[in-house]
Amino acid sequence: DADVTQTPRNRITKTGKRIMLECSQTKGHDRMYWYRQDPGLGLQLIYYSFDVKDINKGEISDGYSVSRQAQAKFSLSLESAIPNQTALYFCATSDSGQGTYNEQFFGPGTRLTVL
Amino acid sequence: QKEVEQNSGPLSVPEGAIASLNCTYSDRGSQSFFWYRQYSGKSPELIMSIYSNGDKEDGRFTAQLNKASQYVSLLIRDSQPSDSATYLCAVNIDYKLSFGAGTTVTVRA
C-alpha cells in the first residue's frame, strides 16, 4: 500500500542535542509538510516543500531546519533541542495534481521528548 | 482571532445519537475544507473533504459548508463507540492547511 512512514517513532533526547526526524512516502506525492502537535493546540505547520527544490517556512520554523533529499524524502532537524520542543511531530503529503483541493495524508508520527 | 475555530467540547453523546461538530474560519479565500479524525496518540485520518456549498454525505458522516457564513460542520449519525476520538477541522489556504484545536467526542453506551 502507498504509505507515509516516519522514523524514529519515539525519541528521548537531552537539551542541546541535534536531532533528525525522517519522513518517506510511497504515494508519489510531490508536496510534503512537517507539523508539530501540542495538547490542546491542534497542528502547527513547521516547514513545507512543494517539490525537491522548494522549501518554505511555516508558522513555527524557529529552531528547526529541513532537507528535501528526494521527492519521496523530507527530513526535519532540531539544531539544538530544547524542552519546549517536546511534542508529537507529523509528516504529511499531498498531490499537486489535485489542484486547489490539497488533501493531505499523514504519517504515524514521532513522539519526541527533550529532557 | 484564530484562523480556524471549533466548538471546544468535549462532546458526549449516547450511542446511536447524532454528534454535531462546528467549525468557523476567518479567510474568505479558503478553497477546500476537511475533517480529520484522530484517536489518542495516533495520526490524523482524513474522513471528509468538501469544496462547494451544501452537504456531502459519506456513510454515517455528513459535512456541510456555507462559504457566505464561513462555516463548516460535521454530523455523525448513529454514533458508535468507535467514533470516540478528536475531530480536527482543517481549511486549505494557499495550499497550506490551517487546523482548529479539535473537538473531542465521547460516545457513551
PDB file of C-alpha atoms in Angstrom:
ATOM      1  CA  ASP A   1       0.000   0.000   0.000  1.00  0.00           C
ATOM      2  CA  ALA A   2       1.162   3.528  -0.750  1.00  0.00           C
ATOM      3  CA  ASP A   3       2.139   4.981   2.562  1.00  0.00           C
ATOM      4  CA  VAL A   4       3.876   7.657   4.634  1.00  0.00           C
ATOM      5  CA  THR A   5       6.461   6.422   7.130  1.00  0.00           C
ATOM      6  CA  GLN A   6       8.338   8.260   9.859  1.00  0.00           C
ATOM      7  CA  THR A   7      11.454   7.322  11.810  1.00  0.00           C
ATOM      8  CA  PRO A   8      12.029   7.145  14.679  1.00  0.00           C
ATOM      9  CA  ARG A   9       8.582   6.640  16.216  1.00  0.00           C
ATOM     10  CA  ASN A  10       9.775   7.629  19.671  1.00  0.00           C
ATOM     11  CA  ARG A  11      12.831   9.561  20.746  1.00  0.00           C
ATOM     12  CA  ILE A  12      14.088  10.848  24.063  1.00  0.00           C
ATOM     13  CA  THR A  13      16.984  13.262  23.936  1.00  0.00           C
ATOM     14  CA  LYS A  14      18.719  15.882  26.027  1.00  0.00           C
ATOM     15  CA  THR A  15      18.769  19.638  25.787  1.00  0.00           C
ATOM     16  CA  GLY A  16      21.302  20.878  23.252  1.00  0.00           C
ATOM     17  CA  LYS A  17      21.442  17.720  21.143  1.00  0.00           C
ATOM     18  CA  ARG A  18      20.870  17.755  17.383  1.00  0.00           C
ATOM     19  CA  ILE A  19      18.017  15.541  16.287  1.00  0.00           C
ATOM     20  CA  MET A  20      16.841  14.448  12.855  1.00  0.00           C
ATOM     21  CA  LEU A  21      13.365  13.108  12.106  1.00  0.00           C
ATOM     22  CA  GLU A  22      12.863  11.391   8.796  1.00  0.00           C
ATOM     23  CA  CYS A  23       9.842  11.019   6.557  1.00  0.00           C
ATOM     24  CA  SER A  24       9.471   8.809   3.492  1.00  0.00           C
ATOM     25  CA  GLN A  25       6.475   8.255   1.253  1.00  0.00           C
ATOM     26  CA  THR A  26       5.484   5.863  -1.493  1.00  0.00           C
ATOM     27  CA  LYS A  27       2.362   7.773  -2.540  1.00  0.00           C
ATOM     28  CA  GLY A  28       4.123   9.523  -5.400  1.00  0.00           C
ATOM     29  CA  HIS A  29       3.061  12.893  -3.993  1.00  0.00           C
ATOM     30  CA  ASP A  30       5.190  15.943  -4.671  1.00  0.00           C
ATOM     31  CA  ARG A  31       4.202  18.097  -1.695  1.00  0.00           C
ATOM     32  CA  MET A  32       5.428  17.336   1.824  1.00  0.00           C
ATOM     33  CA  TYR A  33       4.847  19.006   5.177  1.00  0.00           C
ATOM     34  CA  TRP A  34       6.084  18.892   8.752  1.00  0.00           C
ATOM     35  CA  TYR A  35       3.738  19.666  11.662  1.00  0.00           C
ATOM     36  CA  ARG A  36       4.012  19.593  15.411  1.00  0.00           C
ATOM     37  CA  GLN A  37       1.141  18.934  17.760  1.00  0.00           C
ATOM     38  CA  ASP A  38       0.923  20.051  21.364  1.00  0.00           C
ATOM     39  CA  PRO A  39      -2.006  19.115  23.602  1.00  0.00           C
ATOM     40  CA  GLY A  40      -4.964  21.420  23.014  1.00  0.00           C
ATOM     41  CA  LEU A  41      -3.254  23.406  20.254  1.00  0.00           C
ATOM     42  CA  GLY A  42      -4.068  21.449  17.135  1.00  0.00           C
ATOM     43  CA  LEU A  43      -1.444  21.087  14.427  1.00  0.00           C
ATOM     44  CA  GLN A  44       1.050  23.814  13.612  1.00  0.00           C
ATOM     45  CA  LEU A  45       2.962  23.924  10.337  1.00  0.00           C
ATOM     46  CA  ILE A  46       6.757  23.972  10.706  1.00  0.00           C
ATOM     47  CA  TYR A  47       8.026  23.700   7.105  1.00  0.00           C
ATOM     48  CA  TYR A  48       6.648  22.638   3.749  1.00  0.00           C
ATOM     49  CA  SER A  49       8.028  21.731   0.354  1.00  0.00           C
ATOM     50  CA  PHE A  50       6.170  21.700  -2.949  1.00  0.00           C
ATOM     51  CA  ASP A  51       8.971  19.967  -4.834  1.00  0.00           C
ATOM     52  CA  VAL A  52      12.608  18.946  -4.348  1.00  0.00           C
ATOM     53  CA  LYS A  53      13.966  22.456  -4.932  1.00  0.00           C
ATOM     54  CA  ASP A  54      11.284  24.261  -2.970  1.00  0.00           C
ATOM     55  CA  ILE A  55      11.457  24.798   0.814  1.00  0.00           C
ATOM     56  CA  ASN A  56       9.194  27.178   2.741  1.00  0.00           C
ATOM     57  CA  LYS A  57       8.874  28.194   6.354  1.00  0.00           C
ATOM     58  CA  GLY A  58       5.631  27.590   8.161  1.00  0.00           C
ATOM     59  CA  GLU A  59       4.241  29.380  11.180  1.00  0.00           C
ATOM     60  CA  ILE A  60       6.717  27.993  13.744  1.00  0.00           C
ATOM     61  CA  SER A  61      10.026  27.364  11.938  1.00  0.00           C
ATOM     62  CA  ASP A  62      12.401  28.890  14.508  1.00  0.00           C
ATOM     63  CA  GLY A  63      14.754  26.246  15.906  1.00  0.00           C
ATOM     64  CA  TYR A  64      14.047  23.826  13.036  1.00  0.00           C
ATOM     65  CA  SER A  65      15.534  23.136   9.614  1.00  0.00           C
ATOM     66  CA  VAL A  66      14.574  20.744   6.825  1.00  0.00           C
ATOM     67  CA  SER A  67      16.080  18.908   3.901  1.00  0.00           C
ATOM     68  CA  ARG A  68      14.228  17.518   0.875  1.00  0.00           C
ATOM     69  CA  GLN A  69      16.615  14.801  -0.291  1.00  0.00           C
ATOM     70  CA  ALA A  70      14.320  13.418  -2.975  1.00  0.00           C
ATOM     71  CA  GLN A  71      10.681  13.682  -3.960  1.00  0.00           C
ATOM     72  CA  ALA A  72       9.927  10.866  -1.518  1.00  0.00           C
ATOM     73  CA  LYS A  73      12.053  12.036   1.432  1.00  0.00           C
ATOM     74  CA  PHE A  74      11.738  15.054   3.699  1.00  0.00           C
ATOM     75  CA  SER A  75      13.746  15.358   6.928  1.00  0.00           C
ATOM     76  CA  LEU A  76      13.267  17.685   9.870  1.00  0.00           C
ATOM     77  CA  SER A  77      16.179  18.677  12.113  1.00  0.00           C
ATOM     78  CA  LEU A  78      16.241  20.281  15.511  1.00  0.00           C
ATOM     79  CA  GLU A  79      19.599  22.010  15.601  1.00  0.00           C
ATOM     80  CA  SER A  80      19.831  22.282  19.390  1.00  0.00           C
ATOM     81  CA  ALA A  81      16.875  20.676  21.082  1.00  0.00           C
ATOM     82  CA  ILE A  82      15.134  22.445  23.962  1.00  0.00           C
ATOM     83  CA  PRO A  83      12.442  21.118  26.322  1.00  0.00           C
ATOM     84  CA  ASN A  84       9.607  23.150  24.759  1.00  0.00           C
ATOM     85  CA  GLN A  85      10.165  21.239  21.530  1.00  0.00           C
ATOM     86  CA  THR A  86       8.748  18.191  23.273  1.00  0.00           C
ATOM     87  CA  ALA A  87       5.744  17.321  21.104  1.00  0.00           C
ATOM     88  CA  LEU A  88       4.253  14.949  18.545  1.00  0.00           C
ATOM     89  CA  TYR A  89       5.692  15.520  15.074  1.00  0.00           C
ATOM     90  CA  PHE A  90       3.821  14.556  11.936  1.00  0.00           C
ATOM     91  CA  CYS A  91       4.836  14.429   8.325  1.00  0.00           C
ATOM     92  CA  ALA A  92       2.141  14.803   5.663  1.00  0.00           C
ATOM     93  CA  THR A  93       1.963  14.631   1.886  1.00  0.00           C
ATOM     94  CA  SER A  94      -0.336  15.894  -0.844  1.00  0.00           C
ATOM     95  CA  ASP A  95      -0.560  15.755  -4.617  1.00  0.00           C
ATOM     96  CA  SER A  96      -0.344  18.940  -6.683  1.00  0.00           C
ATOM     97  CA  GLY A  97      -2.364  17.131  -9.343  1.00  0.00           C
ATOM     98  CA  GLN A  98      -5.409  17.718  -7.151  1.00  0.00           C
ATOM     99  CA  GLY A  99      -5.209  21.423  -7.893  1.00  0.00           C
ATOM    100  CA  THR A 100      -6.720  23.515  -5.141  1.00  0.00           C
ATOM    101  CA  TYR A 101      -8.090  20.584  -3.150  1.00  0.00           C
ATOM    102  CA  ASN A 102      -4.846  19.729  -1.319  1.00  0.00           C
ATOM    103  CA  GLU A 103      -5.970  16.660   0.619  1.00  0.00           C
ATOM    104  CA  GLN A 104      -3.136  15.822   2.985  1.00  0.00           C
ATOM    105  CA  PHE A 105      -2.242  12.375   4.305  1.00  0.00           C
ATOM    106  CA  PHE A 106      -0.316  11.912   7.500  1.00  0.00           C
ATOM    107  CA  GLY A 107       2.432   9.599   8.671  1.00  0.00           C
ATOM    108  CA  PRO A 108       2.207   7.800  12.023  1.00  0.00           C
ATOM    109  CA  GLY A 109       4.087  10.492  13.924  1.00  0.00           C
ATOM    110  CA  THR A 110       7.198  10.767  16.086  1.00  0.00           C
ATOM    111  CA  ARG A 111       6.884  11.361  19.804  1.00  0.00           C
ATOM    112  CA  LEU A 112       9.863  13.498  20.806  1.00  0.00           C
ATOM    113  CA  THR A 113      10.811  14.201  24.409  1.00  0.00           C
ATOM    114  CA  VAL A 114      13.556  16.688  25.211  1.00  0.00           C
ATOM    115  CA  LEU A 115      14.851  16.462  28.772  1.00  0.00           C
TER     116      LEU A 115
ATOM    117  CA  GLN B   1      -8.549  35.741  16.150  1.00  0.00           C
ATOM    118  CA  LYS B   2      -7.519  32.234  15.218  1.00  0.00           C
ATOM    119  CA  GLU B   3      -7.931  31.297  11.576  1.00  0.00           C
ATOM    120  CA  VAL B   4      -9.938  28.172  12.363  1.00  0.00           C
ATOM    121  CA  GLU B   5     -12.091  27.759  15.443  1.00  0.00           C
ATOM    122  CA  GLN B   6     -14.022  24.726  16.597  1.00  0.00           C
ATOM    123  CA  ASN B   7     -16.546  24.224  19.368  1.00  0.00           C
ATOM    124  CA  SER B   8     -14.334  23.380  22.283  1.00  0.00           C
ATOM    125  CA  GLY B   9     -16.045  20.296  23.629  1.00  0.00           C
ATOM    126  CA  PRO B  10     -15.666  17.765  24.948  1.00  0.00           C
ATOM    127  CA  LEU B  11     -18.843  16.440  23.411  1.00  0.00           C
ATOM    128  CA  SER B  12     -20.541  13.444  24.982  1.00  0.00           C
ATOM    129  CA  VAL B  13     -23.303  11.698  23.050  1.00  0.00           C
ATOM    130  CA  PRO B  14     -25.207   8.467  23.680  1.00  0.00           C
ATOM    131  CA  GLU B  15     -24.676   5.562  21.326  1.00  0.00           C
ATOM    132  CA  GLY B  16     -26.969   5.833  18.328  1.00  0.00           C
ATOM    133  CA  ALA B  17     -27.388   9.620  18.608  1.00  0.00           C
ATOM    134  CA  ILE B  18     -26.176  12.338  16.245  1.00  0.00           C
ATOM    135  CA  ALA B  19     -22.950  14.162  17.075  1.00  0.00           C
ATOM    136  CA  SER B  20     -22.740  17.687  15.663  1.00  0.00           C
ATOM    137  CA  LEU B  21     -19.370  19.407  15.270  1.00  0.00           C
ATOM    138  CA  ASN B  22     -18.905  23.009  14.182  1.00  0.00           C
ATOM    139  CA  CYS B  23     -16.055  24.984  12.702  1.00  0.00           C
ATOM    140  CA  THR B  24     -15.675  28.601  11.595  1.00  0.00           C
ATOM    141  CA  TYR B  25     -12.844  30.111   9.590  1.00  0.00           C
ATOM    142  CA  SER B  26     -11.659  33.645   9.004  1.00  0.00           C
ATOM    143  CA  ASP B  27     -10.114  33.647   5.497  1.00  0.00           C
ATOM    144  CA  ARG B  28     -12.687  34.089   2.729  1.00  0.00           C
ATOM    145  CA  GLY B  29     -10.088  32.878   0.213  1.00  0.00           C
ATOM    146  CA  SER B  30     -10.199  29.363   1.677  1.00  0.00           C
ATOM    147  CA  GLN B  31     -10.614  26.859  -1.106  1.00  0.00           C
ATOM    148  CA  SER B  32     -11.266  23.481   0.443  1.00  0.00           C
ATOM    149  CA  PHE B  33     -12.235  22.094   3.811  1.00  0.00           C
ATOM    150  CA  PHE B  34     -11.525  18.877   5.634  1.00  0.00           C
ATOM    151  CA  TRP B  35     -12.435  16.869   8.673  1.00  0.00           C
ATOM    152  CA  TYR B  36      -9.827  14.604  10.220  1.00  0.00           C
ATOM    153  CA  ARG B  37     -10.381  12.045  12.953  1.00  0.00           C
ATOM    154  CA  GLN B  38      -7.577  11.476  15.440  1.00  0.00           C
ATOM    155  CA  TYR B  39      -7.509   8.724  18.028  1.00  0.00           C
ATOM    156  CA  SER B  40      -5.394   9.354  21.099  1.00  0.00           C
ATOM    157  CA  GLY B  41      -1.689   9.022  20.288  1.00  0.00           C
ATOM    158  CA  LYS B  42      -2.376   8.343  16.603  1.00  0.00           C
ATOM    159  CA  SER B  43      -2.089  10.409  13.457  1.00  0.00           C
ATOM    160  CA  PRO B  44      -4.940  12.385  11.880  1.00  0.00           C
ATOM    161  CA  GLU B  45      -7.021  10.396   9.407  1.00  0.00           C
ATOM    162  CA  LEU B  46      -8.908  12.193   6.637  1.00  0.00           C
ATOM    163  CA  ILE B  47     -12.604  11.338   6.827  1.00  0.00           C
ATOM    164  CA  MET B  48     -14.349  14.074   4.826  1.00  0.00           C
ATOM    165  CA  SER B  49     -13.435  16.663   2.193  1.00  0.00           C
ATOM    166  CA  ILE B  50     -15.811  19.351   0.959  1.00  0.00           C
ATOM    167  CA  TYR B  51     -15.216  22.033  -1.643  1.00  0.00           C
ATOM    168  CA  SER B  52     -18.551  23.628  -2.538  1.00  0.00           C
ATOM    169  CA  ASN B  53     -21.527  24.934  -0.612  1.00  0.00           C
ATOM    170  CA  GLY B  54     -24.073  22.422   0.574  1.00  0.00           C
ATOM    171  CA  ASP B  55     -23.997  18.956   2.039  1.00  0.00           C
ATOM    172  CA  LYS B  56     -21.767  15.997   1.310  1.00  0.00           C
ATOM    173  CA  GLU B  57     -22.622  12.594   2.703  1.00  0.00           C
ATOM    174  CA  ASP B  58     -20.351   9.580   3.136  1.00  0.00           C
ATOM    175  CA  GLY B  59     -21.816   6.726   5.109  1.00  0.00           C
ATOM    176  CA  ARG B  60     -22.714   7.967   8.590  1.00  0.00           C
ATOM    177  CA  PHE B  61     -20.845  11.242   8.069  1.00  0.00           C
ATOM    178  CA  THR B  62     -22.282  14.427   6.565  1.00  0.00           C
ATOM    179  CA  ALA B  63     -20.222  17.555   6.010  1.00  0.00           C
ATOM    180  CA  GLN B  64     -21.937  20.889   5.470  1.00  0.00           C
ATOM    181  CA  LEU B  65     -20.312  24.000   4.041  1.00  0.00           C
ATOM    182  CA  ASN B  66     -21.591  27.574   3.980  1.00  0.00           C
ATOM    183  CA  LYS B  67     -18.948  29.867   2.496  1.00  0.00           C
ATOM    184  CA  ALA B  68     -21.040  33.019   2.991  1.00  0.00           C
ATOM    185  CA  SER B  69     -21.156  32.349   6.730  1.00  0.00           C
ATOM    186  CA  GLN B  70     -17.601  30.905   6.749  1.00  0.00           C
ATOM    187  CA  TYR B  71     -18.878  27.828   8.476  1.00  0.00           C
ATOM    188  CA  VAL B  72     -18.321  24.107   8.055  1.00  0.00           C
ATOM    189  CA  SER B  73     -19.852  21.340  10.134  1.00  0.00           C
ATOM    190  CA  LEU B  74     -19.707  17.590  10.529  1.00  0.00           C
ATOM    191  CA  LEU B  75     -22.602  15.388  11.559  1.00  0.00           C
ATOM    192  CA  ILE B  76     -22.011  11.830  12.741  1.00  0.00           C
ATOM    193  CA  ARG B  77     -25.228   9.823  12.607  1.00  0.00           C
ATOM    194  CA  ASP B  78     -25.865   6.661  14.614  1.00  0.00           C
ATOM    195  CA  SER B  79     -22.780   7.356  16.732  1.00  0.00           C
ATOM    196  CA  GLN B  80     -20.777   4.299  17.728  1.00  0.00           C
ATOM    197  CA  PRO B  81     -18.177   3.820  20.488  1.00  0.00           C
ATOM    198  CA  SER B  82     -15.556   3.608  17.737  1.00  0.00           C
ATOM    199  CA  ASP B  83     -16.385   7.239  16.855  1.00  0.00           C
ATOM    200  CA  SER B  84     -14.884   8.357  20.181  1.00  0.00           C
ATOM    201  CA  ALA B  85     -11.942  10.496  19.056  1.00  0.00           C
ATOM    202  CA  THR B  86     -10.828  14.063  18.493  1.00  0.00           C
ATOM    203  CA  TYR B  87     -12.115  15.641  15.279  1.00  0.00           C
ATOM    204  CA  LEU B  88      -9.974  18.267  13.599  1.00  0.00           C
ATOM    205  CA  CYS B  89     -11.342  20.826  11.164  1.00  0.00           C
ATOM    206  CA  ALA B  90      -8.810  21.953   8.544  1.00  0.00           C
ATOM    207  CA  VAL B  91      -9.041  24.735   5.988  1.00  0.00           C
ATOM    208  CA  ASN B  92      -6.897  24.970   2.856  1.00  0.00           C
ATOM    209  CA  ILE B  93      -5.437  28.429   2.275  1.00  0.00           C
ATOM    210  CA  ASP B  94      -2.835  28.744  -0.494  1.00  0.00           C
ATOM    211  CA  TYR B  95      -2.078  25.008  -0.426  1.00  0.00           C
ATOM    212  CA  LYS B  96      -1.433  25.017   3.310  1.00  0.00           C
ATOM    213  CA  LEU B  97      -3.806  23.639   5.893  1.00  0.00           C
ATOM    214  CA  SER B  98      -4.780  25.577   8.991  1.00  0.00           C
ATOM    215  CA  PHE B  99      -6.205  23.388  11.735  1.00  0.00           C
ATOM    216  CA  GLY B 100      -8.594  24.030  14.540  1.00  0.00           C
ATOM    217  CA  ALA B 101      -7.695  22.824  18.026  1.00  0.00           C
ATOM    218  CA  GLY B 102     -10.091  19.902  17.708  1.00  0.00           C
ATOM    219  CA  THR B 103     -13.267  18.709  19.388  1.00  0.00           C
ATOM    220  CA  THR B 104     -13.126  15.544  21.475  1.00  0.00           C
ATOM    221  CA  VAL B 105     -16.162  13.308  21.101  1.00  0.00           C
ATOM    222  CA  THR B 106     -17.057  10.566  23.542  1.00  0.00           C
ATOM    223  CA  VAL B 107     -19.814   8.125  22.610  1.00  0.00           C
ATOM    224  CA  ARG B 108     -21.262   6.566  25.748  1.00  0.00           C
ATOM    225  CA  ALA B 109     -23.000   3.198  25.727  1.00  0.00           C
TER     226      ALA B 109
END
